[in-house]
Amino acid sequence: MEKRSFNELLRASFKSDDTEEWLDVHFTRPIGLAFALMWEKLGVHPNAITILSIFLGVGAGVMFYYPDFQHNLLGVILLMFANFCDSTDGQLARLTGQKTLIGRMLDGFSGDLWFFAIYVAIACRLINEPVPFLGGQTWGIGIFIICIVAGFLCHSPQSSLADYYRQIHLFFLLGKNGSELDDYKSQRAVYESLPWKGNFWAKMFYYNYANYCHSQEKRTPAFQALYQIVRQRWRNVDDMPQTIRDEFRHNSLPLMKYTNMLTFNSRAILIYVTCLAGVPYVYPLVEMTVFVAMYVYMHKTHEQFCVRMAEKL
């Protein structure tokens, strides 16, 4: 690993050209890898970087509470560095072989904390501010309701399904080893196999992760039917005829841009622009309209082509 060049290490960190976002390829990942190499030399554990990202992301949320440009600019910088740390911890774990269950738990938890802090900050910032075009009427408790809907009913399911579709795409493209496609049944089995004594955190992780997988599967009945046919006919995706894998990739590839837009970068850029411009209310409103429209289109299109492929098989 040490003998490989920076570009070779960077290239190895990409999962596939199909699923990588331009901003990550040319900006986030290179900076994250540079930090990872630095932290490796200093002997810093990946989990420490993840914990640092939590403080940075929550700190960014606090900065977005303030209406002045300086605090908001600091929030932008903190959130950018939180994202660099999020990229760094995974790369550092692969470089050093220090992948842990606690690391997986922290990594999944960190982004949720960032955005929770940001939604709370936006709501607190606007509660006594006037609603545009309503003659001085303030947002009041309504802004908290808007942020709850935007965060829990829009952002969360959008992100989880976008991640699921990317893992499905990688599964058909690269096989099981190139994907993190998991299912409720197997994760629930791991949870039930572990005794509570000495395994509290592991039990909690697999319980929540199994439910996370279950929520993805419940929303994708057409894909589940196709996936069941695939697993019945071919135990290993590598044994699947290339024509079927190519057909799936052809159908799935146009949706990868939506999976990218429904994860971190698009949301972060929108937060940066709206908070710096003094109109933070635009962010949750876009979340509830534009992002929901993308989510519905992505979901409907994916289910439709899965139905067609299942009928062929």
Short mmCIF file of C-alpha atoms in Angstrom, two decimals:
data_model
loop_
_atom_site.label_atom_id
_atom_site.label_comp_id
_atom_site.label_asym_id
_atom_site.label_seq_id
_atom_site.Cartn_x
_atom_site.Cartn_y
_atom_site.Cartn_z
CA MET A 1 0.00 0.00 0.00
CA GLU A 2 2.83 2.43 0.87
CA LYS A 3 4.50 1.93 -2.51
CA ARG A 4 1.43 3.02 -4.45
CA SER A 5 1.27 6.55 -5.79
CA PHE A 6 -1.27 9.11 -4.62
CA ASN A 7 -3.22 8.80 -7.88
CA GLU A 8 -3.27 5.00 -7.60
CA LEU A 9 -4.57 5.18 -4.04
CA LEU A 10 -7.15 7.77 -5.07
CA ARG A 11 -8.33 5.67 -7.99
CA ALA A 12 -8.58 2.59 -5.76
CA SER A 13 -10.90 4.51 -3.43
CA PHE A 14 -13.50 4.99 -6.18
CA LYS A 15 -16.21 2.36 -6.31
CA SER A 16 -17.08 2.87 -9.97
CA ASP A 17 -17.16 5.60 -12.58
CA ASP A 18 -20.92 5.05 -12.82
CA THR A 19 -21.64 6.06 -9.24
CA GLU A 20 -18.97 8.62 -8.39
CA GLU A 21 -20.00 12.27 -8.29
CA TRP A 22 -17.85 14.83 -10.12
CA LEU A 23 -17.37 17.00 -7.02
CA ASP A 24 -16.22 14.01 -4.98
CA VAL A 25 -13.83 12.77 -7.67
CA HIS A 26 -12.14 16.12 -8.23
CA PHE A 27 -12.45 17.79 -4.85
CA THR A 28 -13.63 15.87 -1.77
CA ARG A 29 -11.86 12.54 -2.29
CA PRO A 30 -8.40 13.96 -3.15
CA ILE A 31 -8.48 16.25 -0.10
CA GLY A 32 -9.81 13.41 2.05
CA LEU A 33 -7.02 11.11 0.89
CA ALA A 34 -4.36 13.75 1.58
CA PHE A 35 -5.70 14.07 5.13
CA ALA A 36 -5.90 10.28 5.46
CA LEU A 37 -2.22 9.90 4.56
CA MET A 38 -1.33 12.61 7.08
CA TRP A 39 -3.40 11.00 9.85
CA GLU A 40 -1.90 7.59 9.02
CA LYS A 41 1.62 8.96 9.60
CA LEU A 42 0.49 10.47 12.90
CA GLY A 43 -1.10 7.19 14.01
CA VAL A 44 -4.61 8.63 14.40
CA HIS A 45 -7.45 6.07 14.49
CA PRO A 46 -10.25 6.44 11.88
CA ASN A 47 -12.90 6.59 14.63
CA ALA A 48 -11.24 9.72 16.04
CA ILE A 49 -11.66 11.38 12.63
CA THR A 50 -15.34 10.42 12.55
CA ILE A 51 -15.88 11.90 16.01
CA LEU A 52 -14.11 15.06 14.85
CA SER A 53 -16.49 15.23 11.88
CA ILE A 54 -19.46 15.12 14.28
CA PHE A 55 -18.17 18.15 16.21
CA LEU A 56 -17.43 20.01 12.98
CA GLY A 57 -20.84 19.24 11.45
CA VAL A 58 -22.80 20.13 14.58
CA GLY A 59 -20.65 23.26 14.92
CA ALA A 60 -21.62 24.19 11.37
CA GLY A 61 -25.27 23.89 12.34
CA VAL A 62 -24.74 26.24 15.29
CA MET A 63 -23.13 28.81 12.96
CA PHE A 64 -26.13 28.72 10.61
CA TYR A 65 -28.32 29.89 13.50
CA TYR A 66 -26.80 33.36 13.26
CA PRO A 67 -28.08 35.74 10.57
CA ASP A 68 -24.78 37.52 9.82
CA PHE A 69 -22.53 36.63 6.89
CA GLN A 70 -19.41 35.93 8.98
CA HIS A 71 -21.03 33.22 11.13
CA ASN A 72 -22.61 31.63 8.07
CA LEU A 73 -19.31 31.61 6.19
CA LEU A 74 -17.73 29.87 9.18
CA GLY A 75 -20.60 27.37 9.05
CA VAL A 76 -19.81 26.67 5.39
CA ILE A 77 -16.15 26.08 6.20
CA LEU A 78 -16.97 23.80 9.15
CA LEU A 79 -19.41 21.72 7.12
CA MET A 80 -16.89 21.38 4.28
CA PHE A 81 -14.26 20.13 6.73
CA ALA A 82 -16.80 17.77 8.32
CA ASN A 83 -17.34 16.30 4.85
CA PHE A 84 -13.58 16.02 4.28
CA CYS A 85 -13.34 14.11 7.57
CA ASP A 86 -16.22 11.86 6.48
CA SER A 87 -14.26 11.01 3.34
CA THR A 88 -11.02 10.69 5.29
CA ASP A 89 -12.20 8.20 7.92
CA GLY A 90 -13.20 5.57 5.36
CA GLN A 91 -10.01 6.01 3.34
CA LEU A 92 -7.91 5.89 6.50
CA ALA A 93 -9.68 2.72 7.65
CA ARG A 94 -8.87 1.05 4.31
CA LEU A 95 -5.26 2.26 4.38
CA THR A 96 -4.64 0.95 7.89
CA GLY A 97 -7.01 -2.01 7.97
CA GLN A 98 -8.72 -0.52 11.04
CA LYS A 99 -12.33 -1.16 10.08
CA THR A 100 -14.50 -1.61 13.17
CA LEU A 101 -18.18 -2.03 14.01
CA ILE A 102 -18.03 1.11 16.13
CA GLY A 103 -16.65 2.90 13.09
CA ARG A 104 -19.61 1.80 10.98
CA MET A 105 -22.00 2.98 13.69
CA LEU A 106 -20.32 6.35 14.03
CA ASP A 107 -20.08 6.85 10.28
CA GLY A 108 -23.79 6.27 9.79
CA PHE A 109 -24.66 8.43 12.79
CA SER A 110 -22.44 11.41 11.99
CA GLY A 111 -24.26 12.76 8.93
CA ASP A 112 -27.62 12.47 10.71
CA LEU A 113 -26.30 14.63 13.55
CA TRP A 114 -24.95 17.27 11.14
CA PHE A 115 -28.28 17.73 9.42
CA PHE A 116 -30.29 17.51 12.63
CA ALA A 117 -28.25 20.42 13.96
CA ILE A 118 -28.70 22.34 10.71
CA TYR A 119 -32.50 21.90 10.64
CA VAL A 120 -32.78 22.94 14.28
CA ALA A 121 -30.56 25.97 13.67
CA ILE A 122 -32.61 27.10 10.66
CA ALA A 123 -35.87 26.72 12.59
CA CYS A 124 -34.55 28.63 15.63
CA ARG A 125 -33.12 31.32 13.38
CA LEU A 126 -36.42 31.92 11.60
CA ILE A 127 -39.01 31.44 14.35
CA ASN A 128 -39.39 35.17 15.00
CA GLU A 129 -38.57 36.29 11.46
CA PRO A 130 -41.30 37.52 9.07
CA VAL A 131 -42.52 35.20 6.32
CA PRO A 132 -41.85 36.81 2.91
CA PHE A 133 -44.91 38.34 1.23
CA LEU A 134 -47.20 37.81 4.26
CA GLY A 135 -47.23 41.32 5.64
CA GLY A 136 -45.10 40.80 8.74
CA GLN A 137 -46.52 37.44 9.81
CA THR A 138 -43.71 35.53 11.54
CA TRP A 139 -42.79 31.89 10.89
CA GLY A 140 -43.51 30.89 14.48
CA ILE A 141 -43.83 27.20 15.30
CA GLY A 142 -44.66 26.55 11.66
CA ILE A 143 -40.99 26.65 10.68
CA PHE A 144 -40.29 23.78 13.09
CA ILE A 145 -43.06 21.75 11.44
CA ILE A 146 -41.61 22.55 8.00
CA CYS A 147 -38.12 21.47 9.10
CA ILE A 148 -39.44 18.27 10.70
CA VAL A 149 -41.27 17.36 7.48
CA ALA A 150 -38.24 18.29 5.36
CA GLY A 151 -35.81 16.34 7.56
CA PHE A 152 -37.66 13.24 8.68
CA LEU A 153 -40.26 12.73 5.93
CA CYS A 154 -38.25 13.95 2.93
CA HIS A 155 -34.49 14.02 3.52
CA SER A 156 -34.18 10.73 5.40
CA PRO A 157 -36.11 8.44 3.00
CA GLN A 158 -34.60 10.17 -0.03
CA SER A 159 -31.04 9.57 1.17
CA SER A 160 -31.66 5.96 2.17
CA LEU A 161 -33.27 5.03 -1.15
CA ALA A 162 -30.58 6.86 -3.13
CA ASP A 163 -27.92 4.87 -1.25
CA TYR A 164 -29.85 1.64 -1.87
CA TYR A 165 -30.07 2.25 -5.61
CA ARG A 166 -26.34 2.92 -5.80
CA GLN A 167 -25.57 -0.33 -3.99
CA ILE A 168 -27.95 -2.21 -6.31
CA HIS A 169 -26.21 -0.69 -9.32
CA LEU A 170 -22.79 -1.69 -7.96
CA PHE A 171 -24.08 -5.20 -7.27
CA PHE A 172 -25.03 -5.78 -10.90
CA LEU A 173 -21.93 -3.97 -12.14
CA LEU A 174 -19.22 -5.39 -9.85
CA GLY A 175 -20.80 -8.29 -7.95
CA LYS A 176 -21.27 -8.75 -4.22
CA ASN A 177 -17.68 -7.90 -3.36
CA GLY A 178 -17.96 -4.55 -5.10
CA SER A 179 -21.20 -3.60 -3.39
CA GLU A 180 -22.56 -3.13 0.12
CA LEU A 181 -25.98 -4.48 -0.82
CA ASP A 182 -27.39 -6.08 2.32
CA ASP A 183 -30.83 -7.42 3.17
CA TYR A 184 -33.08 -7.41 6.21
CA LYS A 185 -33.19 -11.18 6.64
CA SER A 186 -29.42 -11.69 6.87
CA GLN A 187 -28.85 -8.65 9.11
CA ARG A 188 -31.68 -9.70 11.40
CA ALA A 189 -30.14 -13.17 11.61
CA VAL A 190 -26.83 -11.65 12.74
CA TYR A 191 -28.69 -9.61 15.38
CA GLU A 192 -30.52 -12.68 16.72
CA SER A 193 -27.34 -14.80 16.74
CA LEU A 194 -25.50 -12.45 19.10
CA PRO A 195 -25.97 -12.86 22.87
CA TRP A 196 -26.68 -9.64 24.76
CA LYS A 197 -23.82 -10.20 27.19
CA GLY A 198 -20.75 -8.44 25.85
CA ASN A 199 -22.45 -7.48 22.59
CA PHE A 200 -24.75 -4.61 23.52
CA TRP A 201 -23.47 -2.15 20.90
CA ALA A 202 -23.22 -4.81 18.21
CA LYS A 203 -26.81 -5.87 18.93
CA MET A 204 -27.99 -2.27 18.72
CA PHE A 205 -26.16 -1.74 15.44
CA TYR A 206 -27.55 -4.82 13.72
CA TYR A 207 -31.05 -4.17 15.05
CA ASN A 208 -31.09 -0.66 13.58
CA TYR A 209 -29.27 -1.66 10.40
CA ALA A 210 -31.70 -4.52 9.78
CA ASN A 211 -34.62 -2.10 10.14
CA TYR A 212 -32.85 0.33 7.79
CA CYS A 213 -32.59 -2.45 5.18
CA HIS A 214 -36.22 -3.39 5.81
CA SER A 215 -37.38 0.17 5.09
CA GLN A 216 -35.51 0.11 1.77
CA GLU A 217 -36.98 -3.24 0.79
CA LYS A 218 -40.55 -2.24 1.66
CA ARG A 219 -40.36 0.67 -0.78
CA THR A 220 -38.99 -1.41 -3.67
CA PRO A 221 -41.35 -4.37 -4.26
CA ALA A 222 -40.57 -4.59 -8.00
CA PHE A 223 -36.84 -4.76 -7.40
CA GLN A 224 -37.34 -7.33 -4.62
CA ALA A 225 -39.23 -9.56 -7.09
CA LEU A 226 -36.42 -9.20 -9.64
CA TYR A 227 -33.74 -9.78 -7.01
CA GLN A 228 -35.48 -12.95 -5.84
CA ILE A 229 -35.52 -14.33 -9.40
CA VAL A 230 -31.82 -13.50 -9.80
CA ARG A 231 -30.85 -15.21 -6.54
CA GLN A 232 -32.92 -18.29 -7.40
CA ARG A 233 -31.33 -18.71 -10.83
CA TRP A 234 -27.76 -17.64 -10.06
CA ARG A 235 -26.25 -18.04 -6.62
CA ASN A 236 -23.46 -15.64 -7.59
CA VAL A 237 -24.01 -12.51 -9.65
CA ASP A 238 -20.78 -13.32 -11.50
CA ASP A 239 -22.59 -16.33 -12.98
CA MET A 240 -25.36 -14.14 -14.37
CA PRO A 241 -25.27 -13.70 -18.16
CA GLN A 242 -23.50 -10.49 -19.10
CA THR A 243 -26.43 -9.46 -21.26
CA ILE A 244 -28.68 -9.24 -18.18
CA ARG A 245 -26.09 -7.28 -16.21
CA ASP A 246 -25.63 -4.91 -19.14
CA GLU A 247 -29.38 -4.42 -19.48
CA PHE A 248 -29.70 -3.58 -15.80
CA ARG A 249 -26.79 -1.13 -16.02
CA HIS A 250 -28.33 0.49 -19.10
CA ASN A 251 -31.60 1.08 -17.24
CA SER A 252 -30.04 2.07 -13.91
CA LEU A 253 -27.23 4.34 -15.08
CA PRO A 254 -29.43 7.39 -15.95
CA LEU A 255 -30.75 7.31 -12.36
CA MET A 256 -27.30 7.57 -10.77
CA LYS A 257 -27.30 11.36 -11.22
CA TYR A 258 -30.46 11.49 -9.07
CA THR A 259 -28.92 9.27 -6.39
CA ASN A 260 -26.00 11.72 -6.24
CA MET A 261 -28.23 14.79 -6.11
CA LEU A 262 -30.25 13.26 -3.26
CA THR A 263 -27.25 12.72 -1.01
CA PHE A 264 -24.79 15.20 0.53
CA ASN A 265 -23.30 17.54 -2.06
CA SER A 266 -26.45 19.07 -3.55
CA ARG A 267 -27.94 19.63 -0.11
CA ALA A 268 -24.73 21.15 1.22
CA ILE A 269 -24.40 23.57 -1.71
CA LEU A 270 -28.03 24.60 -1.28
CA ILE A 271 -27.45 25.22 2.44
CA TYR A 272 -24.34 27.27 1.69
CA VAL A 273 -26.09 29.47 -0.86
CA THR A 274 -29.35 30.02 1.04
CA CYS A 275 -27.76 30.72 4.42
CA LEU A 276 -25.13 33.06 3.00
CA ALA A 277 -27.85 34.87 1.03
CA GLY A 278 -29.97 35.28 4.17
CA VAL A 279 -32.85 33.11 2.92
CA PRO A 280 -32.37 29.82 4.83
CA TYR A 281 -36.09 29.00 4.58
CA VAL A 282 -35.52 28.21 0.90
CA TYR A 283 -33.56 25.07 1.81
CA PRO A 284 -36.35 23.07 3.55
CA LEU A 285 -38.87 24.30 0.96
CA VAL A 286 -36.70 23.01 -1.91
CA GLU A 287 -36.25 19.78 0.06
CA MET A 288 -40.04 19.36 0.18
CA THR A 289 -40.65 20.19 -3.49
CA VAL A 290 -37.76 19.81 -5.95
CA PHE A 291 -36.04 16.99 -4.08
CA VAL A 292 -39.32 15.16 -3.53
CA ALA A 293 -40.05 15.39 -7.27
CA MET A 294 -36.62 13.88 -8.06
CA TYR A 295 -37.21 11.14 -5.48
CA VAL A 296 -40.62 10.22 -6.92
CA TYR A 297 -39.26 10.12 -10.49
CA MET A 298 -36.23 8.05 -9.48
CA HIS A 299 -38.33 5.58 -7.51
CA LYS A 300 -41.04 5.21 -10.16
CA THR A 301 -38.54 4.75 -13.00
CA HIS A 302 -36.49 2.17 -11.10
CA GLU A 303 -39.54 0.11 -10.17
CA GLN A 304 -40.85 0.21 -13.75
CA PHE A 305 -37.73 -1.17 -15.37
CA CYS A 306 -37.43 -3.82 -12.65
CA VAL A 307 -40.95 -4.99 -13.54
CA ARG A 308 -39.96 -5.24 -17.22
CA MET A 309 -36.79 -7.19 -16.47
CA ALA A 310 -38.57 -9.56 -14.09
CA GLU A 311 -41.19 -10.31 -16.75
CA LYS A 312 -38.44 -11.15 -19.26
CA LEU A 313 -36.78 -13.54 -16.82
#
